[in-house]
Tab-separated table of C-alpha atoms in Angstrom:
chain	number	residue	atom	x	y	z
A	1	UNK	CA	0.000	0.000	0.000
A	2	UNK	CA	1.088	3.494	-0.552
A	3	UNK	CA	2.227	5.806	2.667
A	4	UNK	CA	4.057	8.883	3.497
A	5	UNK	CA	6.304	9.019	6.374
A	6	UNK	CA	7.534	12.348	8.102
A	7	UNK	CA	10.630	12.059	9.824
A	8	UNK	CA	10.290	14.237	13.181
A	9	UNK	CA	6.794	15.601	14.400
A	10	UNK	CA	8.194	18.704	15.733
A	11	UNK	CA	11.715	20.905	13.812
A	12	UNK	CA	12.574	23.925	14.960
A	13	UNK	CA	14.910	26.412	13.451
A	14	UNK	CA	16.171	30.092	14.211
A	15	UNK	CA	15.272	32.531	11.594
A	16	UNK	CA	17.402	33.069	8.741
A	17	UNK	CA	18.177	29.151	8.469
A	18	UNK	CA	17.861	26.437	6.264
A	19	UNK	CA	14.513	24.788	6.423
A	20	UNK	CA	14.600	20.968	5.913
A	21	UNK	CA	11.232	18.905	6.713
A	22	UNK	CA	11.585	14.954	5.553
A	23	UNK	CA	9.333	13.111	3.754
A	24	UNK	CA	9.608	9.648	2.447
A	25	UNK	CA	6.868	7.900	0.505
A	26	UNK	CA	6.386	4.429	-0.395
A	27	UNK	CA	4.821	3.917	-3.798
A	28	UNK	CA	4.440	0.917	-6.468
A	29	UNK	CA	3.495	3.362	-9.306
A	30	UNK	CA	5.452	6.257	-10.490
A	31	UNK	CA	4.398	9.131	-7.390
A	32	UNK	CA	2.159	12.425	-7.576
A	33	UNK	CA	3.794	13.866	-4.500
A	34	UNK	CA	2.154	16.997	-2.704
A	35	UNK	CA	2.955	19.216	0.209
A	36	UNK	CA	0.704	21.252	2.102
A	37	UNK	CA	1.309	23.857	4.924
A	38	UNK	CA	-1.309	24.931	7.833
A	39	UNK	CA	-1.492	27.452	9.773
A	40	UNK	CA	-3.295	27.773	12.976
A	41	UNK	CA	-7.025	27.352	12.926
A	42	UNK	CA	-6.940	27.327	9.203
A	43	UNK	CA	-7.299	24.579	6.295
A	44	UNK	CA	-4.808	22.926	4.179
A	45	UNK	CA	-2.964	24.857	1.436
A	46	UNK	CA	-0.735	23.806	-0.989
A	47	UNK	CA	2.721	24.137	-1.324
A	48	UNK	CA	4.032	22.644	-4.176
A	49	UNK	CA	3.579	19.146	-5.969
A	50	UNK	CA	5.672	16.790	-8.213
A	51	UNK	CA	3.771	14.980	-10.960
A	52	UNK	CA	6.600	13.556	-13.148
A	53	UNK	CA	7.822	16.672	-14.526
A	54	UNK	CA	11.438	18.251	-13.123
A	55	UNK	CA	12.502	16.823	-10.134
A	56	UNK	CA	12.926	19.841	-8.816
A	57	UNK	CA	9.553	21.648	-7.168
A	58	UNK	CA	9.292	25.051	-7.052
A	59	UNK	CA	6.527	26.314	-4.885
A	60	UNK	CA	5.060	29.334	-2.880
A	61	UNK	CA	6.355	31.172	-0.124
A	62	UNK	CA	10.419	30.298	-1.582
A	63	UNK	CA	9.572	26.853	-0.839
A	64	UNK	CA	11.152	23.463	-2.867
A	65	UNK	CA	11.307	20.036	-2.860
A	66	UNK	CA	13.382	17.318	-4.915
A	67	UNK	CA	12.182	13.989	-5.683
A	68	UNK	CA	14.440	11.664	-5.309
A	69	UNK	CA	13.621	8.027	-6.623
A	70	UNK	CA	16.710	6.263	-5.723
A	71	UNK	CA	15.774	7.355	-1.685
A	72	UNK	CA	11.986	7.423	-1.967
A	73	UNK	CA	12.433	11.016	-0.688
A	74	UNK	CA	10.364	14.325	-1.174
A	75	UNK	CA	11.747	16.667	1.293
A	76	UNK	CA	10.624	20.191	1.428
A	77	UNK	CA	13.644	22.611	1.684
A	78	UNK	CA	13.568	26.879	2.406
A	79	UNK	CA	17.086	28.746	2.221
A	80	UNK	CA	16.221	31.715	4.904
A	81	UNK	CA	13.349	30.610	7.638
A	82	UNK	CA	10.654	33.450	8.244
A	83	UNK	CA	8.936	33.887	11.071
A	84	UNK	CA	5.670	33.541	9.324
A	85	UNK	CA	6.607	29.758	7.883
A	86	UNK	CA	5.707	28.559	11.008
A	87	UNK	CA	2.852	26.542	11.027
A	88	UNK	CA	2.326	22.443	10.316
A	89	UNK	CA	3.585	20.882	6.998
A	90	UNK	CA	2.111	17.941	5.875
A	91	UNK	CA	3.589	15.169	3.072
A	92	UNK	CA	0.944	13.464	0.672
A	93	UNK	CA	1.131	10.935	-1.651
A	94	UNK	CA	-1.890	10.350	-4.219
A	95	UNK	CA	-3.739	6.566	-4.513
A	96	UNK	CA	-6.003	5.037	-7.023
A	97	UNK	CA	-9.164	6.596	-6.869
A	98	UNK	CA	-7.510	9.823	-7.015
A	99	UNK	CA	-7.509	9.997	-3.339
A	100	UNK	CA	-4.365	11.208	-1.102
A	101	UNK	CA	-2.613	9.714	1.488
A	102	UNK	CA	-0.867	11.871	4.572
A	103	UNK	CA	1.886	12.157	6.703
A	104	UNK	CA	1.200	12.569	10.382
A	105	UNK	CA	2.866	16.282	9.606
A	106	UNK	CA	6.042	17.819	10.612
A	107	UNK	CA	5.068	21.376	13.026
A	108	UNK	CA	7.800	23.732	12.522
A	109	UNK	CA	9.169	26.666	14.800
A	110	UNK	CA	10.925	29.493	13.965
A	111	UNK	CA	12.902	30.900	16.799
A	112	UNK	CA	13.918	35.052	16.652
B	1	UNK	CA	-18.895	32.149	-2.218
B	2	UNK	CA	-15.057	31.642	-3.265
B	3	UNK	CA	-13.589	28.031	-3.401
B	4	UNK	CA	-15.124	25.714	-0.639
B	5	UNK	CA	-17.226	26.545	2.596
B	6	UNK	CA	-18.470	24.621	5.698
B	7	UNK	CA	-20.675	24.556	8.380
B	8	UNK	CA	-20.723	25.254	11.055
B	9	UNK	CA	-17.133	26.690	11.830
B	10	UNK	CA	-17.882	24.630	14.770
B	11	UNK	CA	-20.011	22.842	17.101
B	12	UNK	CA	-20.316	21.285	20.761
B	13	UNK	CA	-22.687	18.062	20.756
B	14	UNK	CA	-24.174	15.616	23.304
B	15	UNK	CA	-23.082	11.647	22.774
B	16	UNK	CA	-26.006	9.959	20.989
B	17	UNK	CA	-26.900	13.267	19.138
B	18	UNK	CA	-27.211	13.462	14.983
B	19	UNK	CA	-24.676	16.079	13.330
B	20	UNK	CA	-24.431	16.845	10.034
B	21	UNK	CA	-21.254	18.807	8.666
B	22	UNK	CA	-21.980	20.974	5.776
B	23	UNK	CA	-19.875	21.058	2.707
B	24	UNK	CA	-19.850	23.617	-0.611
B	25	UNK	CA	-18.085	23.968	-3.106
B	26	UNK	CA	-18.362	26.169	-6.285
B	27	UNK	CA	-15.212	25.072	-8.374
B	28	UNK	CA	-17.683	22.886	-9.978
B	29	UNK	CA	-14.507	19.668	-8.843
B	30	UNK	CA	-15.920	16.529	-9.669
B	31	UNK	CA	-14.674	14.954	-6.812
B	32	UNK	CA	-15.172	15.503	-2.548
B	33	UNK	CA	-13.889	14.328	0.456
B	34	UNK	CA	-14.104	14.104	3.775
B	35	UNK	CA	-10.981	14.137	6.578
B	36	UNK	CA	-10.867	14.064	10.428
B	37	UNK	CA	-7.590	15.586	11.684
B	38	UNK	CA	-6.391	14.489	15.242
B	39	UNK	CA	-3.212	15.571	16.908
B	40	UNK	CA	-0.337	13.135	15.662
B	41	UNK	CA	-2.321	11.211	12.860
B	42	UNK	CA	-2.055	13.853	10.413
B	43	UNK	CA	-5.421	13.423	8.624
B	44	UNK	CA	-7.571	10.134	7.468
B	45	UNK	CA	-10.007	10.092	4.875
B	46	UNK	CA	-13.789	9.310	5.638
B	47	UNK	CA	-15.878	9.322	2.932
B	48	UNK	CA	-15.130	10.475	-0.541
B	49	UNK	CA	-17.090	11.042	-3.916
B	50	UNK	CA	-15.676	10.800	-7.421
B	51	UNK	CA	-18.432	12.148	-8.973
B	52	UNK	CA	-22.048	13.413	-7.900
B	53	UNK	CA	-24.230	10.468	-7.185
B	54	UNK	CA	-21.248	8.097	-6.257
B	55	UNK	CA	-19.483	7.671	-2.877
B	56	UNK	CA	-17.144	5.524	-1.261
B	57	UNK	CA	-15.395	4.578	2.073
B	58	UNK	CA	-11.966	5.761	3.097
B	59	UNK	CA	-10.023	4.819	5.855
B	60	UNK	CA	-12.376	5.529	8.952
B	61	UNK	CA	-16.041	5.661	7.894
B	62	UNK	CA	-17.222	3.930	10.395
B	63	UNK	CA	-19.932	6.160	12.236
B	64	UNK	CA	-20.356	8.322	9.412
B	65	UNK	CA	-22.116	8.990	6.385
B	66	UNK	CA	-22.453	11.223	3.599
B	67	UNK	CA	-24.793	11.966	0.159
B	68	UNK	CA	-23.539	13.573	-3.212
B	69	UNK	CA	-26.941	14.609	-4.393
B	70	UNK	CA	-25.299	17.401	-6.614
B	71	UNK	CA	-21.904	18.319	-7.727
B	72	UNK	CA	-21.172	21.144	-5.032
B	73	UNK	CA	-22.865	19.849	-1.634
B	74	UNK	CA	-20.939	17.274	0.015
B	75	UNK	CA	-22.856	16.795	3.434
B	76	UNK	CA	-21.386	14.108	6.272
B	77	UNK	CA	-23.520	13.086	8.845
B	78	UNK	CA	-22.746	11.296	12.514
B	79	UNK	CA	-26.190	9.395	13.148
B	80	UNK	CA	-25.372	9.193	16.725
B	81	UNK	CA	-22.447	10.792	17.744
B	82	UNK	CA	-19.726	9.799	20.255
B	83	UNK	CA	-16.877	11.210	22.539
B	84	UNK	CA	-14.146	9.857	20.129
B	85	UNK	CA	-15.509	11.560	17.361
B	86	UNK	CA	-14.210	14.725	18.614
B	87	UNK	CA	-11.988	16.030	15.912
B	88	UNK	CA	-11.598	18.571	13.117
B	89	UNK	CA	-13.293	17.960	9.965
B	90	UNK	CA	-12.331	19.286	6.465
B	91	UNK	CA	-13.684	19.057	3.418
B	92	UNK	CA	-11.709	19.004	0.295
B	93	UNK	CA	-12.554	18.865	-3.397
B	94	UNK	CA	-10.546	18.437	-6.568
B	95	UNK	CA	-10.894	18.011	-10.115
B	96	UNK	CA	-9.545	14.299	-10.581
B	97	UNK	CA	-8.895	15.180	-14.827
B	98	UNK	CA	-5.931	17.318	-13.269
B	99	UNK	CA	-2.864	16.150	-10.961
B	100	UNK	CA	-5.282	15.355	-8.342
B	101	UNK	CA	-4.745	18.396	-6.340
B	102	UNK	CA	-7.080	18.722	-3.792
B	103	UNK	CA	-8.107	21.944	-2.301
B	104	UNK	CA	-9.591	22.019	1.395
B	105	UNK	CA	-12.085	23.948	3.498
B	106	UNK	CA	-11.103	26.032	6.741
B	107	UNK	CA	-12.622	22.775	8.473
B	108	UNK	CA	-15.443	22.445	11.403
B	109	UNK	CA	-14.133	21.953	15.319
B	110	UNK	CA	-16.805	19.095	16.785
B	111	UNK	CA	-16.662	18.316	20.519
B	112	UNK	CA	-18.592	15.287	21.243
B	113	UNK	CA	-19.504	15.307	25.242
């Protein structure tokens, strides 16, 4: 079956660095490969997604992410942390039936 | 209306009461969902519909329901509700021609007592 798999339920960071939240995925068909971001008391927006194209995902907010089939690895990377990135990231994999599977999510702090 | 709405934003309920969550959408998406969200499980799928007049089970549907009379409502209702399902709800919707990119409500807050 397909999952996603976060690596660490809580990262924190000082502003100005590197943002690195891990993902791995576990797929038997080539991946579509999303990430979302929530802030507080809000819904689910997305960041970026991979869907066969460049391996390299350029999203919103200076966010990226590399597939990387050889690790089974989507990780979502930010040069310079804001304070305003912090908020709960969440890994998702899509399934037949054009449904999505999800991480447990990653929350991230950024420290001043 | 802009994207996808719910009701109500959110809701305290006795154990053994019927709820039902509201869901629109006006993206005219061919497909719905439904997803609790609890603190460490990230979120599960409920109930889902491809299409309007078609629905299926995700991973925790047990409790719930929900109808697809039309291609924008997406209602889910708890026939008799109980403490553990206490959770956030979201609704999501997405056009399944496309990457499968789903786009999601701003989610209901239910507190089963």
């Amino acid at each position: 079956a397909q999952s996603v798999t976060q690596l660490g339920s809580h990262v924190s960071v000082s502003e100005g660095a590197l943002v690195l939240l891990r993902c791995n995925y576990s797929s038997s068909v080539p991946p579509y490969l999303f990430w979302y971001v929530q802030y507080p008391n809000q819904g689910l927006q997305l960041l970026l997604k991979y869907t066969s194209a460049a391996t390299l995902v350029k999203g919103i907010n200076g966010f990226e992410a590399e597939f990387k089939k050889s690790e089974t690895s989507f990780h979502l990377t930010k040069p310079s942390a804001h304070m305003s990135d912090a908020a709960e990231y969440f890994c998702a994999v899509r399934v037949s039936g054009n449904k999505l599977v999800f991480g447990a999510g990653t929350i991230l702090r950024v420290k001043s | 209306i802009a994207g996808i709405t719910q009701a109500p934003t959110s809701q305290i309920l006795a154990a053994g009461r019927r709820m039902t969550l509201r869901c629109t959408q006006d993206m005219r998406h061919n497909a719905m969902y439904w997803y609790r969200q609890d603190l460490g499980l990230g979120l599960r799928l409920i109930h889902y519909s491809n299409t309007a007049g078609t629905t299926g089970k995700g991973e925790v549907p047990d409790g719930y329901s929900v109808s697809r009379a039309n291609t924008d409502d997406f209602p889910l209702t708890l026939a008799s509700a109980v403490p553990s399902q206490t959770s956030v709800y979201f609704c999501a919707s997405s056009d399944s021609a496309t990457s499968g990119e789903q786009f999601f409500g701003p989610g209901t807050r239910l507190t089963v007592l």
